[in-house]
């Protein structure tokens, strides 16, 4: 959701900025722009729509001279996606250009004040107040003007600024919105995430809330709000540049689906040592665990569904009550959370605004907090008391796949770890470890054993509604399967707990209504099979998802998806694979923009 980049060096800035913006496209946007310092003036180019149009407008950036600049992709919040509202925004005197991620909550009162002082507004954005404040406070030092400006702002921001008075510099500051500095040789950068930086440098500084940065081609200085220089650690990005490229696949989503055996392996392997689950990053003792009376899991979207699935595993292995709450609800619910609560927050991006707010709420109430996060150095990773990384590598497609399955696997590992702290029989423990170790191979099998998915997508892609049903963990997977279908194929898809059908939903089942029935839980298989019979009696077309060896299902349904024999506790991670592929091929049939579905953003940094 919005992306910013900044560059200062000796090569032409605009092509570098455009390359960076292309890498941020996956975050979601509807307009884009760059501002480049050209001698003593700032040249701005903006477009609505795709970066490709901005590249065309600027001759791939070559038509824009200058070696210092900032760029932006905007996902409209305040004001429609028009050129006027696209960033960068200029000050009235033309000396400053800014790009901004986030939302300024008090912009209306600031706008009124600035209008009263004679400042003229070109856009409807909240952002524009910032550039006029900077102009108003400027007395010869951009850094000082920036500090005075940010003192007036309420909300979230990652800001990039250039100024004609200090033409080789780019300035940056962040508050509750991601911003990373890239340290090059004779050139320096900033960006909303590392994917925009890795083709230029792997040395990065993660800026923290309330920190300001001043970059020239040869220097990077970071300050706090009193102007004191901070000694920041330079981190090295270890993943390969190719990890953020399509590598021959038609879409990032397909590539990321196929990467799941490796991603899950990368999540599990470092946590298994000598046949035991180890979490060096937690440092939890049996006594700590005994003080926990309940676990609350909170997250948004797919991460929330990972939590719904994890609840069954945690409760089953640890016998600790687990509540799962949407972060957007928890933050406003006066939750029953205290120092005896373990609050687990789950987030691929680590930047989801609602999840951050729920985490802060939990901290304030004294809960122990544990974050399951993919993006290194992200806000949630830093805010939580304990952080467990999923190590899935960069996830570029907006619809999460490997992000989700690695979150599931961390929850499984945690459940086994906690159960062991409480005392597990050696034979049970050994069996669980063996089941975990088998998952990467079983995920690969789940990919391989469903060659009919493109054909099934051909059959179902024109449906007006699809229903996903299941019980317990099957139900949690049904929720995620339906979300995948909705977000990328734009088909209406709903998930129901199979036992709930009779209480209303069955009224919607008619001739040829597709029902995707998840039957991967042996203990309640018969119950879901009964539901299959019920919907078939009303004319539904049933696509059943079950274990390869389940003979009974073959006579009950019309079409089939299979998973290998997976430990039923952990089967969600194999079950979701065919559903991801079904959503992918259905979206392909429907000609959708699979990696960048309409209206969606990868990292939802606004409420
Ligand atoms: C769906 C999807 C979203 C995210 C949700 C939370 O495919 O990607 O539902 O799961 O926006 O995002 P994170 O995990 O970054 O907090």
XYZ file of C-alpha atoms and ligand atoms in Angstrom:
623
model
C 0.000 0.000 0.000
C 1.890 3.073 -1.282
C 5.595 2.792 -1.837
C 8.357 5.350 -1.669
C 11.889 5.422 -2.995
C 14.683 7.978 -2.835
C 18.052 8.148 -4.557
C 21.147 10.339 -4.443
C 24.313 9.510 -6.376
C 26.155 10.243 -9.568
C 24.065 8.260 -12.063
C 20.777 9.588 -13.432
C 18.155 9.353 -10.688
C 14.897 8.833 -12.601
C 15.723 5.378 -14.088
C 16.821 4.199 -10.625
C 13.639 5.557 -9.046
C 11.474 3.893 -11.696
C 13.237 0.558 -11.211
C 12.645 0.872 -7.470
C 8.968 1.722 -7.985
C 8.534 -1.306 -10.241
C 9.783 -3.490 -7.397
C 7.193 -1.902 -5.100
C 4.317 -2.373 -7.542
C 3.197 -5.514 -5.712
C 2.261 -3.427 -2.655
C -0.748 -2.089 -4.604
C -1.217 1.390 -6.092
C -3.285 3.399 -8.532
C -1.005 6.304 -9.498
C 2.705 7.054 -9.448
C 5.212 9.867 -9.760
C 8.830 10.990 -9.458
C 10.472 14.300 -8.556
C 14.075 14.921 -9.577
C 16.391 17.789 -8.753
C 17.442 19.409 -12.016
C 20.082 22.039 -11.162
C 18.116 24.627 -9.173
C 14.596 23.361 -9.828
C 12.536 20.264 -9.163
C 10.951 18.468 -12.125
C 7.874 16.377 -11.329
C 6.293 13.685 -13.544
C 3.112 11.878 -12.522
C 0.617 9.462 -14.025
C -2.533 7.655 -13.008
C -2.461 3.915 -13.511
C 0.644 1.818 -13.965
C 4.381 2.531 -13.633
C 4.679 1.462 -17.271
C 2.914 4.725 -18.216
C 5.336 6.726 -16.079
C 8.245 4.964 -17.805
C 6.724 5.816 -21.164
C 6.083 9.431 -20.174
C 9.697 9.913 -19.037
C 11.420 7.814 -21.743
C 12.253 5.172 -19.108
C 13.440 8.052 -16.913
C 16.094 9.118 -19.436
C 14.212 12.300 -20.334
C 14.463 13.501 -16.720
C 17.930 14.896 -15.938
C 19.338 15.027 -12.414
C 20.982 12.679 -9.920
C 18.854 13.224 -6.803
C 15.174 12.412 -6.487
C 12.208 10.719 -4.871
C 9.447 8.494 -6.252
C 6.077 7.226 -5.125
C 3.289 4.766 -5.836
C -0.032 5.910 -4.349
C -2.978 3.791 -3.207
C -5.704 6.419 -2.950
C -7.129 7.224 0.467
C -7.816 10.993 0.595
C -8.938 12.053 -2.862
C -9.425 10.060 -6.053
C -6.506 8.490 -7.960
C -5.821 11.529 -10.186
C -2.594 13.198 -11.301
C -3.221 16.148 -8.956
C -3.487 13.791 -6.002
C -0.522 11.641 -7.048
C 2.759 12.275 -5.236
C 5.308 13.912 -5.198
C 3.748 17.141 -3.963
C 5.530 20.484 -4.312
C 5.659 23.407 -1.904
C 4.206 26.688 -3.175
C 7.698 28.181 -3.577
C 8.767 25.107 -5.588
C 11.723 24.474 -3.258
C 10.503 21.218 -1.708
C 9.043 17.987 -3.052
C 7.757 15.226 -0.805
C 6.505 11.677 -1.021
C 4.518 10.115 1.803
C 3.225 6.714 2.915
C 0.650 6.686 5.683
C -2.189 8.906 6.822
C -2.134 12.312 8.495
C -5.086 12.228 10.854
C -5.144 15.945 11.742
C -4.743 17.133 8.148
C -8.063 18.998 8.044
C -7.146 21.379 10.853
C -3.626 21.810 9.423
C -5.068 22.520 5.994
C -7.344 25.157 7.441
C -4.461 26.778 9.308
C -2.201 26.748 6.247
C -4.945 28.092 3.980
C -5.448 30.902 6.493
C -1.735 31.688 6.214
C -2.036 31.961 2.431
C -0.783 28.539 1.318
C -2.427 27.265 -1.819
C -3.455 23.583 -2.170
C -3.310 21.712 -5.480
C -4.705 18.364 -4.257
C -7.261 16.810 -1.932
C -4.648 14.715 -0.166
C -3.747 14.694 3.490
C -0.094 14.646 2.374
C -0.010 18.119 0.892
C -0.177 19.785 4.325
C 3.252 18.328 5.068
C 5.067 20.047 2.240
C 3.508 23.425 3.094
C 4.441 22.994 6.758
C 8.032 22.289 5.729
C 8.070 25.463 3.627
C 6.568 27.416 6.537
C 9.147 26.149 9.055
C 12.172 26.326 6.764
C 14.828 28.732 8.087
C 17.894 27.418 6.268
C 17.942 23.802 7.581
C 15.710 21.146 6.036
C 16.365 18.817 8.945
C 15.105 21.367 11.451
C 12.078 22.212 9.321
C 11.325 18.507 9.116
C 11.549 18.074 12.890
C 9.229 21.041 13.478
C 6.831 19.730 10.827
C 6.632 16.197 12.194
C 5.961 17.648 15.664
C 2.691 18.933 14.213
C 1.623 15.684 12.560
C -0.696 13.073 14.016
C -0.925 9.746 12.233
C 1.501 7.568 10.376
C 4.129 8.545 7.888
C 7.215 7.502 6.011
C 8.349 10.693 4.296
C 10.921 11.413 1.640
C 11.926 15.016 0.930
C 14.174 16.860 -1.516
C 14.982 20.590 -1.443
C 16.557 22.893 -4.022
C 18.647 24.578 -1.289
C 20.419 21.289 -0.442
C 20.365 19.751 -3.907
C 22.430 16.593 -3.327
C 20.510 15.469 -0.288
C 17.504 13.254 0.267
C 15.778 13.391 3.648
C 13.634 10.736 5.269
C 11.682 10.252 8.466
C 9.309 7.573 9.698
C 6.535 7.101 12.219
C 4.510 3.868 12.133
C 5.220 3.275 8.436
C 8.147 1.262 7.068
C 11.294 2.935 5.721
C 14.675 1.410 5.005
C 17.916 3.105 4.003
C 20.136 1.461 1.379
C 23.865 2.070 1.731
C 25.727 2.007 -1.581
C 29.148 3.122 -2.808
C 28.992 6.732 -3.933
C 25.181 6.475 -3.892
C 22.523 6.020 -1.248
C 18.848 5.134 -1.214
C 15.706 4.809 0.821
C 12.637 2.694 0.146
C 9.530 1.274 1.755
C 10.991 -2.201 1.595
C 14.167 -3.989 0.708
C 12.884 -5.420 -2.574
C 13.420 -1.967 -4.120
C 17.014 -1.852 -2.856
C 18.560 -5.282 -3.353
C 19.517 -4.849 -6.989
C 21.672 -1.883 -5.881
C 22.855 -2.782 -2.399
C 22.415 -5.389 0.315
C 23.571 -3.105 3.120
C 20.594 -1.542 4.815
C 19.601 0.415 7.893
C 16.119 -0.157 9.313
C 14.896 3.282 10.337
C 12.782 3.293 13.491
C 9.857 5.447 14.535
C 10.861 9.039 15.242
C 14.194 8.761 13.404
C 15.304 11.166 10.683
C 17.860 10.447 7.960
C 19.918 12.748 5.779
C 21.607 11.089 2.811
C 24.155 12.421 0.313
C 25.963 10.273 -2.287
C 28.777 9.684 0.243
C 27.155 9.880 3.653
C 24.212 8.580 5.641
C 23.362 10.220 8.942
C 20.486 9.293 11.231
C 19.175 11.656 13.925
C 16.629 11.606 16.687
C 14.063 14.378 17.147
C 16.493 16.510 19.150
C 19.012 16.425 16.283
C 21.361 13.992 18.102
C 23.269 11.693 15.710
C 22.444 8.010 16.239
C 24.817 5.126 15.746
C 22.738 2.778 13.598
C 23.584 -0.802 12.818
C 24.010 -1.722 9.141
C 22.284 -5.035 8.368
C 23.000 -7.299 5.430
C 20.122 -8.593 3.337
C 20.846 -12.267 2.772
C 18.205 -13.362 0.298
C 18.972 -13.638 -3.373
C 17.784 -10.929 -5.794
C 16.169 -13.746 -7.820
C 13.868 -14.442 -4.863
C 11.996 -11.269 -5.797
C 11.807 -12.133 -9.516
C 9.348 -14.385 -11.363
C 12.009 -16.877 -12.412
C 10.187 -18.141 -15.503
C 6.737 -18.422 -13.896
C 3.801 -16.561 -15.431
C 2.953 -15.014 -12.065
C 4.574 -14.458 -8.696
C 1.634 -16.240 -7.119
C 2.322 -19.468 -9.013
C 6.020 -19.204 -8.221
C 5.251 -18.688 -4.542
C 2.837 -21.647 -4.478
C 5.581 -23.824 -5.957
C 8.136 -22.477 -3.478
C 6.157 -23.740 -0.506
C 7.978 -27.046 0.058
C 11.246 -25.071 0.312
C 9.743 -22.219 2.327
C 8.206 -24.566 4.895
C 11.499 -26.438 5.112
C 13.283 -23.147 5.786
C 10.773 -22.464 8.578
C 11.086 -25.890 10.190
C 14.751 -26.809 9.813
C 16.382 -24.148 12.023
C 13.896 -25.034 14.796
C 14.603 -28.753 14.893
C 17.779 -29.765 16.688
C 18.556 -33.317 17.793
C 14.962 -34.362 17.448
C 13.625 -31.445 19.520
C 11.832 -28.211 18.694
C 13.986 -25.278 19.797
C 13.033 -21.621 19.812
C 16.205 -19.776 20.826
C 14.379 -16.520 20.093
C 11.752 -17.150 22.808
C 13.646 -17.982 25.959
C 10.449 -19.291 27.587
C 10.593 -21.589 30.574
C 8.080 -24.075 31.881
C 7.331 -21.568 34.679
C 6.607 -18.808 32.125
C 4.262 -21.131 30.319
C 2.516 -22.160 33.501
C 1.725 -18.493 34.206
C -0.219 -18.306 30.916
C -3.934 -18.862 31.426
C -4.974 -18.290 27.859
C -3.578 -17.572 24.438
C -5.133 -14.872 22.254
C -4.232 -14.940 18.577
C -4.890 -11.808 16.549
C -4.291 -10.938 12.897
C -6.049 -9.893 9.682
C -7.135 -11.757 6.548
C -5.240 -14.929 5.789
C -3.014 -14.482 8.828
C -6.197 -14.556 10.922
C -7.223 -17.805 9.238
C -3.802 -19.248 10.030
C -4.629 -18.356 13.638
C -8.055 -20.066 13.367
C -6.315 -23.209 12.214
C -3.537 -22.941 14.816
C -6.115 -22.730 17.610
C -7.103 -26.377 17.077
C -3.494 -27.537 17.192
C -2.518 -25.446 20.236
C -5.594 -26.466 22.191
C -5.262 -30.088 21.236
C -1.570 -30.378 22.181
C -1.315 -27.883 25.058
C -4.825 -27.813 26.522
C -4.538 -24.046 26.996
C -7.626 -22.089 25.907
C -7.024 -20.190 22.674
C -9.144 -17.292 21.415
C -8.722 -15.993 17.879
C -9.785 -12.423 17.230
C -9.595 -10.189 14.158
C -7.104 -7.431 14.917
C -9.491 -4.770 13.606
C -12.059 -5.964 16.166
C -9.744 -6.654 19.063
C -8.318 -3.134 19.043
C -11.746 -1.628 19.775
C -13.180 -4.354 21.987
C -11.879 -3.699 25.502
C -10.359 -7.195 25.365
C -9.952 -9.489 28.377
C -6.177 -9.551 28.168
C -3.805 -9.333 31.127
C -0.371 -10.420 32.285
C -1.508 -14.062 32.228
C -2.287 -13.843 28.514
C 0.056 -14.793 25.713
C -0.912 -12.577 22.785
C 0.264 -14.062 19.477
C 0.094 -11.641 16.542
C 0.571 -12.981 13.029
C 1.588 -10.861 10.062
C 3.455 -11.616 6.857
C 4.367 -7.975 6.215
C 4.775 -6.975 9.849
C 3.238 -3.617 8.910
C -0.527 -4.196 9.029
C -1.990 -1.186 10.829
C -4.777 -3.045 12.667
C -2.430 -5.790 13.812
C 0.061 -3.217 15.098
C -2.744 -1.500 17.035
C -3.928 -4.825 18.524
C -0.359 -5.633 19.541
C 0.002 -2.256 21.268
C -3.322 -2.808 23.023
C -2.099 -6.174 24.299
C 1.198 -4.719 25.496
C -0.568 -1.952 27.370
C -2.658 -4.555 29.165
C 0.462 -6.391 30.270
C 0.216 -9.443 28.006
C 3.291 -11.380 26.942
C 3.495 -10.728 23.231
C 4.816 -13.008 20.519
C 4.864 -12.039 16.835
C 4.967 -14.446 13.901
C 6.332 -12.311 11.084
C 7.969 -12.767 7.695
C 9.498 -9.368 6.890
C 12.735 -8.793 8.732
C 12.985 -5.647 10.825
C 9.303 -4.793 10.292
C 7.317 -2.748 12.816
C 5.574 -5.736 14.395
C 8.839 -7.657 14.667
C 10.271 -4.747 16.619
C 7.259 -4.030 18.799
C 6.605 -7.541 20.055
C 8.221 -8.921 23.183
C 9.238 -12.057 21.264
C 9.488 -12.469 17.495
C 9.535 -15.670 15.490
C 10.365 -15.217 11.813
C 8.715 -17.477 9.258
C 11.717 -17.297 6.865
C 9.441 -17.610 3.813
C 11.563 -15.198 1.732
C 10.013 -12.239 -0.088
C 6.343 -12.666 -0.935
C 5.441 -10.451 -3.881
C 1.988 -11.628 -5.035
C -0.707 -9.731 -3.185
C -2.538 -12.959 -2.345
C -0.513 -14.725 0.288
C 0.433 -18.384 -0.172
C 3.820 -19.253 1.294
C 3.306 -16.518 3.875
C 0.207 -18.386 5.082
C 1.651 -21.905 5.096
C 4.800 -20.836 6.932
C 2.629 -19.083 9.546
C 0.746 -22.349 10.027
C 3.968 -24.224 10.454
C 5.283 -21.784 13.077
C 2.038 -22.304 14.997
C 2.531 -26.081 14.798
C 6.124 -25.756 16.004
C 5.009 -23.531 18.875
C 2.277 -25.982 19.854
C 4.773 -28.851 19.972
C 7.298 -26.676 21.831
C 4.765 -25.607 24.475
C 3.422 -29.137 24.810
C 6.971 -30.369 25.402
C 7.562 -27.713 28.081
C 4.491 -29.077 29.820
C 5.809 -32.633 29.474
C 5.095 -34.936 26.543
C 5.586 -38.700 26.335
C 8.771 -39.392 24.365
C 6.993 -41.576 21.821
C 4.301 -38.927 21.150
C 6.961 -36.264 20.837
C 8.992 -38.337 18.370
C 5.878 -38.934 16.276
C 5.073 -35.207 16.152
C 8.621 -34.370 15.085
C 8.457 -36.979 12.335
C 5.134 -35.491 11.173
C 6.621 -32.000 11.060
C 9.670 -33.208 9.134
C 7.413 -34.855 6.564
C 5.516 -31.649 5.739
C 7.788 -30.177 3.003
C 7.661 -33.485 1.102
C 3.906 -33.785 1.595
C 3.338 -30.225 0.344
C 5.254 -31.173 -2.806
C 3.029 -34.225 -3.161
C -0.082 -32.065 -2.741
C 1.178 -29.970 -5.667
C 1.989 -32.999 -7.795
C -1.084 -35.148 -7.201
C -3.646 -32.664 -8.573
C -2.931 -32.301 -12.303
C -6.655 -31.877 -13.035
C -6.885 -28.457 -11.361
C -6.663 -26.354 -14.576
C -9.485 -28.483 -16.007
C -11.593 -28.074 -12.838
C -11.001 -24.326 -13.025
C -12.355 -24.470 -16.574
C -15.495 -26.096 -15.199
C -16.102 -23.767 -12.254
C -14.774 -20.388 -13.402
C -18.156 -19.103 -14.611
C -20.018 -19.895 -11.368
C -21.780 -17.025 -9.692
C -21.130 -18.396 -6.177
C -18.954 -21.106 -4.680
C -19.390 -22.575 -1.214
C -16.533 -24.019 0.807
C -17.511 -26.282 3.684
C -15.620 -28.184 6.371
C -15.419 -28.861 10.090
C -12.759 -27.885 12.643
C -9.407 -27.378 10.885
C -11.134 -28.165 7.586
C -13.380 -25.186 8.290
C -10.385 -22.913 8.951
C -8.874 -24.031 5.635
C -12.248 -23.505 3.920
C -12.176 -19.870 5.079
C -8.737 -19.351 3.559
C -9.666 -21.271 0.390
C -12.709 -19.046 -0.125
C -10.676 -15.887 0.487
C -8.096 -16.970 -2.118
C -10.877 -17.573 -4.619
C -12.580 -14.217 -3.956
C -9.533 -12.011 -4.008
C -7.900 -13.197 -7.201
C -10.705 -14.618 -9.363
C -13.359 -12.100 -8.218
C -15.908 -14.931 -7.837
C -18.230 -14.831 -4.897
C -17.022 -17.552 -2.545
C -18.102 -18.201 1.033
C -16.915 -20.649 3.650
C -19.263 -22.295 6.119
C -18.793 -24.677 8.988
C -20.398 -27.728 7.410
C -22.701 -28.245 10.395
C -24.086 -24.743 9.947
C -25.463 -25.349 6.452
C -28.835 -26.474 7.717
C -29.182 -23.313 9.760
C -29.661 -21.090 6.754
C -27.099 -21.366 3.988
C -28.534 -24.482 2.442
C -31.318 -22.230 1.099
C -28.767 -20.958 -1.424
C -27.888 -24.382 -2.803
C -29.544 -25.111 -6.111
C -28.914 -27.059 -9.315
C -25.157 -26.948 -10.190
C -24.111 -24.740 -7.252
C -20.443 -25.633 -6.701
C -19.720 -26.846 -3.163
C -16.107 -27.505 -2.259
C -16.213 -29.977 0.612
C -13.107 -30.408 2.754
C -12.915 -33.877 4.259
C -9.435 -34.219 5.714
C -10.327 -34.911 9.295
C -10.871 -38.649 9.790
C -12.611 -38.247 13.152
C -15.470 -36.215 11.718
C -15.281 -37.337 8.123
C -18.653 -39.072 8.268
C -20.317 -35.857 9.429
C -19.030 -33.845 6.495
C -19.932 -36.710 4.159
C -23.519 -36.363 5.416
C -23.412 -32.693 4.452
C -22.193 -33.676 0.991
C -25.226 -35.936 0.629
C -27.504 -33.095 1.742
C -26.187 -30.579 -0.777
C -26.109 -33.155 -3.561
C -29.775 -33.894 -2.876
C -30.396 -30.245 -3.731
C -28.484 -30.393 -6.968
C -25.064 -29.149 -5.882
C -21.959 -30.040 -7.851
C -19.500 -31.288 -5.197
C -15.746 -30.984 -5.465
C -14.353 -32.970 -2.552
C -10.909 -32.482 -1.042
C -9.630 -35.471 0.881
C -6.798 -37.914 1.445
C -5.746 -39.935 -1.559
C -6.674 -43.161 0.191
C -10.225 -42.142 1.093
C -12.261 -44.568 -0.998
C -15.624 -43.499 0.432
C -15.334 -40.002 -0.969
C -15.073 -41.327 -4.509
C -18.722 -42.330 -4.662
C -19.948 -39.236 -2.804
C -18.643 -36.357 -4.913
C -18.461 -35.256 -8.547
C -14.872 -34.055 -8.672
C -11.834 -34.504 -6.456
C -8.776 -32.801 -5.064
C -6.290 -34.851 -3.088
C -3.700 -34.491 -0.377
C -1.232 -37.128 0.778
C -1.643 -38.862 4.125
C -0.675 -36.015 6.450
C -0.819 -36.044 10.254
C -4.412 -34.820 10.793
C -3.144 -32.232 13.303
C -1.068 -30.595 10.583
C -3.153 -31.339 7.502
C -4.231 -27.701 6.956
C -0.825 -27.004 5.439
C -1.259 -29.601 2.702
C -5.002 -29.019 2.289
C -4.636 -25.396 1.329
C -2.267 -26.206 -1.562
C -4.871 -27.540 -4.060
C -7.206 -24.698 -3.057
C -4.508 -22.120 -3.814
C -3.974 -23.745 -7.195
C -7.723 -23.878 -7.858
C -8.016 -20.141 -7.113
C -4.977 -19.432 -9.296
C -6.238 -21.344 -12.344
C -9.776 -19.991 -11.933
C -8.393 -16.444 -11.918
C -6.337 -17.323 -14.988
C -9.500 -18.549 -16.760
C -11.221 -15.302 -15.804
C -8.355 -13.208 -17.194
C -7.691 -11.485 -13.846
C -4.579 -9.552 -12.864
C -3.489 -12.342 -10.519
C -0.508 -10.749 -8.795
C -2.196 -7.378 -8.357
C -5.906 -7.962 -7.764
C -8.107 -4.893 -8.023
C -8.544 -2.706 -4.925
C -6.071 -4.748 -2.879
C -2.691 -3.889 -1.426
C 0.011 -6.207 -0.175
C 0.730 -4.379 2.997
C -2.304 -2.715 4.570
C -0.684 0.122 6.463
C -3.898 2.100 6.997
C -6.816 1.223 9.207
C -4.886 -12.505 1.534
C -3.938 -11.615 2.157
C -4.419 -10.728 3.234
C -3.365 -10.652 4.353
C -3.784 -9.603 5.394
C -2.789 -9.521 6.526
O -4.285 -13.272 0.537
O -2.797 -11.568 1.777
O -5.652 -11.135 3.731
O -3.237 -11.911 4.925
O -3.876 -8.352 4.780
O -1.533 -9.162 6.054
P -0.239 -9.391 6.925
O -0.053 -10.863 7.074
O 0.869 -8.741 6.150
O -0.482 -8.732 8.251
